[in-house]
CSV table of C-alpha atoms in Angstrom, one decimal:
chain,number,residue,atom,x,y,z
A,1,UNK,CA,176.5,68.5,108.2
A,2,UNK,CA,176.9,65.3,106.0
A,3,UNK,CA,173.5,64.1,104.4
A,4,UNK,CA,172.5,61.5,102.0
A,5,UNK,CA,169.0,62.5,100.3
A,6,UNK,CA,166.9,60.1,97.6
A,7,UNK,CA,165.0,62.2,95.0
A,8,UNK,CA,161.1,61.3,96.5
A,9,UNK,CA,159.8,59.2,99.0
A,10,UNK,CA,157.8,57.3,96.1
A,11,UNK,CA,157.4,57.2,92.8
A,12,UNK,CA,155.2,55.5,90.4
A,13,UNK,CA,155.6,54.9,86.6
A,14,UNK,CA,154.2,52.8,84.0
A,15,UNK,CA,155.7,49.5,82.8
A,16,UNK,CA,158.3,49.5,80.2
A,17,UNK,CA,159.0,52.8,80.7
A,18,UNK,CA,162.6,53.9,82.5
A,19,UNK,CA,162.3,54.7,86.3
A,20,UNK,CA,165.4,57.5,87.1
A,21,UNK,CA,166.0,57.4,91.1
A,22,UNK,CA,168.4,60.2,92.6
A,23,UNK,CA,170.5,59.9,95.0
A,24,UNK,CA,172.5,63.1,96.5
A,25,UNK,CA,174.9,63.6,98.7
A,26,UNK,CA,177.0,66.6,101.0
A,27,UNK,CA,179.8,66.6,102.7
A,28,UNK,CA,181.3,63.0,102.0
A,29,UNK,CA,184.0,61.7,99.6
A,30,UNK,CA,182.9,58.4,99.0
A,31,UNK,CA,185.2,56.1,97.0
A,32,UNK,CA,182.4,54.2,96.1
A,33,UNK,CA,178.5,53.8,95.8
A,34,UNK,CA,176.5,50.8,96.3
A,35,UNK,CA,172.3,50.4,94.8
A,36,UNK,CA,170.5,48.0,96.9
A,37,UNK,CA,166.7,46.7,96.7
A,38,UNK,CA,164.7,46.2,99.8
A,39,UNK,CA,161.4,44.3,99.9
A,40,UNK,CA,158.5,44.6,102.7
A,41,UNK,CA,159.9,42.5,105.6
A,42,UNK,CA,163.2,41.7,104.1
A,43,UNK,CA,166.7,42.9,104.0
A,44,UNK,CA,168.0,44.8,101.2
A,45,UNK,CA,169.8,42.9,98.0
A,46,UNK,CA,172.6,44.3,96.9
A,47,UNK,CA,172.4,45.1,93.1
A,48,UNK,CA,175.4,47.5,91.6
A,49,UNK,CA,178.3,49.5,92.6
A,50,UNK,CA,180.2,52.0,91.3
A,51,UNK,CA,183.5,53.5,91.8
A,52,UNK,CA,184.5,57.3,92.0
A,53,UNK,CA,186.5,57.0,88.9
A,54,UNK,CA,183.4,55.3,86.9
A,55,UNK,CA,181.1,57.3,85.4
A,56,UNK,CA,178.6,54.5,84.2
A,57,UNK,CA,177.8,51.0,85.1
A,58,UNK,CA,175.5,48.3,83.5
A,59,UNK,CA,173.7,45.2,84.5
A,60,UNK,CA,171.0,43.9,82.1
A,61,UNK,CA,168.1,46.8,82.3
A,62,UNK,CA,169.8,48.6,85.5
A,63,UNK,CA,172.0,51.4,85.2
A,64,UNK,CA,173.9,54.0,87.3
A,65,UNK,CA,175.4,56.9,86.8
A,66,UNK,CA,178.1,58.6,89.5
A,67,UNK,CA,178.8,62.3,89.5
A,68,UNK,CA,181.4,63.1,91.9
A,69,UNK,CA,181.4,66.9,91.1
A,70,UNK,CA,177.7,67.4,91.4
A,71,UNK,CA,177.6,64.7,94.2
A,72,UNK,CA,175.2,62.8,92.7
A,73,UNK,CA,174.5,59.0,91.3
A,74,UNK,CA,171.3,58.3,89.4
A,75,UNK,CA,170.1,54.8,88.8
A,76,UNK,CA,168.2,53.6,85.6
A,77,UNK,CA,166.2,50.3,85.3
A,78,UNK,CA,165.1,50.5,81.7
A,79,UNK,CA,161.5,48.6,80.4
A,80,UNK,CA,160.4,48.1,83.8
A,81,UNK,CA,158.1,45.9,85.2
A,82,UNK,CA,155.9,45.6,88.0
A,83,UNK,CA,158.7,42.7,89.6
A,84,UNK,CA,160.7,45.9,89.7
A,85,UNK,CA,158.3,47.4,92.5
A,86,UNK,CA,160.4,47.7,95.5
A,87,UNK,CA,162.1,50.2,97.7
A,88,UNK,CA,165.6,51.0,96.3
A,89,UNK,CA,168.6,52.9,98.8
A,90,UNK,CA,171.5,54.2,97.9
A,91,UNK,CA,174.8,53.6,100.1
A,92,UNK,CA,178.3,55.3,100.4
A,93,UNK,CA,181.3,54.5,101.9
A,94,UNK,CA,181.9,57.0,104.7
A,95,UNK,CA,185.2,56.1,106.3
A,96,UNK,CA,186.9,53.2,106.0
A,97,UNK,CA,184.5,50.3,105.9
A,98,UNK,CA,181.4,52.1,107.2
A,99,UNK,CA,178.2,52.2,105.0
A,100,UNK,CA,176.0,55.5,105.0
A,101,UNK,CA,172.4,54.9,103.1
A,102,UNK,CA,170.1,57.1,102.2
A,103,UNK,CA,166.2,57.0,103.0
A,104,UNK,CA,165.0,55.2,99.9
A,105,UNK,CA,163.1,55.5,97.4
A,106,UNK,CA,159.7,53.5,96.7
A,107,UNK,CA,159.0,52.5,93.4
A,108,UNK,CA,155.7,51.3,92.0
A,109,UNK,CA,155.5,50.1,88.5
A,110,UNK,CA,152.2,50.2,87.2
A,111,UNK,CA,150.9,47.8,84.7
B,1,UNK,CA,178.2,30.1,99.0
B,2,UNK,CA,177.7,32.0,102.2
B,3,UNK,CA,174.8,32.6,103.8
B,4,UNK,CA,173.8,34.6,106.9
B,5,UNK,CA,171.3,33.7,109.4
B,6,UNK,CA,169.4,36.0,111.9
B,7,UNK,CA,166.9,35.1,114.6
B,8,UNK,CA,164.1,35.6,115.7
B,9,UNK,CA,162.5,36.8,113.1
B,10,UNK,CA,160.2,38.6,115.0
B,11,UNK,CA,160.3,39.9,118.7
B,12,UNK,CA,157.4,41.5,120.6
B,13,UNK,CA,158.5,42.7,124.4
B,14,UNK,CA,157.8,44.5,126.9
B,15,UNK,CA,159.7,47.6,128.2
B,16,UNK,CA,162.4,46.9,131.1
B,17,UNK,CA,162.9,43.4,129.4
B,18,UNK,CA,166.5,42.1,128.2
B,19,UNK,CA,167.0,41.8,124.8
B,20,UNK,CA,169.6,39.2,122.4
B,21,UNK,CA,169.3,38.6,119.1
B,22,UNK,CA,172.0,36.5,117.2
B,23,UNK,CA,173.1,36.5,113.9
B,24,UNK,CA,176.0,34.1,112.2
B,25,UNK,CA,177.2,34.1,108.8
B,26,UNK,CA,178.2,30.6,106.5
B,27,UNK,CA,180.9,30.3,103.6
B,28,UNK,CA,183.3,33.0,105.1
B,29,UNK,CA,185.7,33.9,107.6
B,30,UNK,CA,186.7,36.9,109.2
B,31,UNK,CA,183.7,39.0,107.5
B,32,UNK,CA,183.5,42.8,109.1
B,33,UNK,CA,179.8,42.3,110.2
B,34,UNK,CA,177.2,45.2,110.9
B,35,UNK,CA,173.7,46.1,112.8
B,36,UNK,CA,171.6,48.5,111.8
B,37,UNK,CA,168.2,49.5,112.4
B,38,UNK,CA,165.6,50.2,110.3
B,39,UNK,CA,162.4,52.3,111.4
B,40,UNK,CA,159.1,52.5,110.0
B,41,UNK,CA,159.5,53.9,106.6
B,42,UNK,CA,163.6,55.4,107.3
B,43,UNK,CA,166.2,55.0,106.2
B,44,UNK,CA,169.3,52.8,107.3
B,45,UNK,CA,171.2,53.8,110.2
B,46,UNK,CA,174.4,51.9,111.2
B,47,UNK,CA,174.3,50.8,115.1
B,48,UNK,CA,177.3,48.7,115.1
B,49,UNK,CA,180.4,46.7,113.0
B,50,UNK,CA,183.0,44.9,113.8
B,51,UNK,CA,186.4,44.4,112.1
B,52,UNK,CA,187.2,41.2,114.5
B,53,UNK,CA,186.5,39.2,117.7
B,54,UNK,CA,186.1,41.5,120.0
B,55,UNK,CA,186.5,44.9,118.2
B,56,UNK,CA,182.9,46.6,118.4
B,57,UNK,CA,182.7,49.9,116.9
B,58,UNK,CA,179.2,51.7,118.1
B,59,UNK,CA,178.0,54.8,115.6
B,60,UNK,CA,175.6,55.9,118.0
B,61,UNK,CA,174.9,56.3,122.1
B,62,UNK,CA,172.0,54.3,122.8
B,63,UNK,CA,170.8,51.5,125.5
B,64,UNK,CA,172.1,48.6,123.4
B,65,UNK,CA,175.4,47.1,123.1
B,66,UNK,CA,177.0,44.4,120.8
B,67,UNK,CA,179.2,41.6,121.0
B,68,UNK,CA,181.7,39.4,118.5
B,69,UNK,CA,182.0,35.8,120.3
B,70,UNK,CA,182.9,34.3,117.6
B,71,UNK,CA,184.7,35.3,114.1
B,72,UNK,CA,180.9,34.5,112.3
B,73,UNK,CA,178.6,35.3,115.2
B,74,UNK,CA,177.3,39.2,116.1
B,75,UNK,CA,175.1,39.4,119.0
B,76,UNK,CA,173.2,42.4,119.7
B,77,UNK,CA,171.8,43.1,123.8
B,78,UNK,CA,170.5,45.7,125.9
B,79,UNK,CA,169.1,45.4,129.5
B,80,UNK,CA,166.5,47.2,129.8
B,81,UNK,CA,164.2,47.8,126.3
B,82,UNK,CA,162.9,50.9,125.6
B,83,UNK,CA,159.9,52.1,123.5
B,84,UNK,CA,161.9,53.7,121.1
B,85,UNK,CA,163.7,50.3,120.7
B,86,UNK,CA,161.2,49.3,118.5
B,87,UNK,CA,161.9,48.2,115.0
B,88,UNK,CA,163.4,46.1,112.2
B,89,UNK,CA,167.1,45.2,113.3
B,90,UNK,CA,169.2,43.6,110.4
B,91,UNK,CA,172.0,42.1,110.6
B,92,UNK,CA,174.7,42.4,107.7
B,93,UNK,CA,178.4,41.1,106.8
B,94,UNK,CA,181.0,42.1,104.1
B,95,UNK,CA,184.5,40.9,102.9
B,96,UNK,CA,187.2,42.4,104.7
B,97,UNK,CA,188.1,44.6,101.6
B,98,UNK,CA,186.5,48.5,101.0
B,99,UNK,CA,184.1,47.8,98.0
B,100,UNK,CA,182.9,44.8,99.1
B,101,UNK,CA,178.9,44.7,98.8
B,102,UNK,CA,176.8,44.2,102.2
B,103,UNK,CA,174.9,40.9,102.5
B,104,UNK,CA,172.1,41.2,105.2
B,105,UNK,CA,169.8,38.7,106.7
B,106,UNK,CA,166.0,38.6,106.9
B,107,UNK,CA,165.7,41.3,110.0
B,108,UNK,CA,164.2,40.8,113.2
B,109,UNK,CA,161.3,43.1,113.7
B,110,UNK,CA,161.0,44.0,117.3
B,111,UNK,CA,158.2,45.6,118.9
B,112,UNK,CA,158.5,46.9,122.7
B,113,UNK,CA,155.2,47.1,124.5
């Protein structure tokens, strides 16, 4: 069956070190993957996406990473700081223009 | 810019009642717009998207039904609530084009008494 799973329900690190969220995935071929950023109460921000062909992409202290062989993308955000405590999903295209995200991942920084 | 509205923003009703919440998006036309629903502490799931005016595509069986009026307007209904109704419905929209990002709104968060 196909499944989208996010490394740990939470996760808590101190600030200006590097949080590393995982996201895996079976039995889809996604194109692409899309990092988003969802806050108590509110929708989720969009923040990167990478294509299958990419194996990296930047954006001032976010990274991600996409592994189409292990089926995996992992996403970086480097010095964090406790503005960076959020919940963070992962998304893939499933077919077409259909979005499948994962549960999400809750990330506390800790000053 | 384009922005996306969604209302209420928050819903409490009881079981048996109708439900309709509305959600229109700003700045863009013909944007392939999406509900999902979102319960306590899950994940995502996709309840319906539309491509057009009156194409609805539904992902999953369930007591509530959606409508495209309008190129920029997605309503989402049902009847007759349920309990299990209950949660935070958001409404999103993306360029008609595969990689394009989602943009949501602000969620409705519906609780059926």
């Amino acid at each position: 069956s196909q499944k989208i799973e996010q490394n740990s329900e939470a996760l808590n690190i101190q600030e200006g070190k590097t949080a590393t969220l995982t996201c895996n995935y079976t039995n889809y071929s996604p194109a692409y993957l899309q990092w988003y950023r969802q806050d108590p109460g509110r929708g989720p921000v969009f923040l990167l996406l990478i294509r299958e062909n990419e194996k990296e992409k930047r954006k001032e202290r976010l990274k991600v990473t996409f592994d189409t062989t292990l089926k995996q993308s992992l996403f970086h955000i480097t010095a964090s700081q406790p503005a960076d405590s959020a919940t963070y999903l992962c998304a893939l295209e499933a077919h077409g223009q259909n979005f499948v995200f994962g549960p999400g991942t809750r990330l506390s920084v800790l000053p | 810019s384009q922005t996306i509205h969604q209302w209420p923003a928050t819903l409490v009703q009881p079981v048996g009642s109708p439900l309709s919440l509305e959600c229109t998006v700003e700045g863009t036309s013909n944007p392939n717009l999406y509900w999902y629903r979102q319960a306590a502490g899950r994940g995502l799931q996709l309840l319906f998207y539309s491509v057009g005016i009156g194409q609805i595509s539904s992902e999953v069986p369930q007591n509530l039904s959606a409508s495209r009026p309008q190129d920029r307007q997605f309503i989402l209904s049902s009847k007759k609530l349920l309990l299990s109704d209950s949660g935070f419905y958001l409404c999103a929209w993306s360029e008609y084009r595969g990689n394009s990002p989602l943009h949501f709104g602000n969620g409705t968060r519906l609780t059926v008494t």
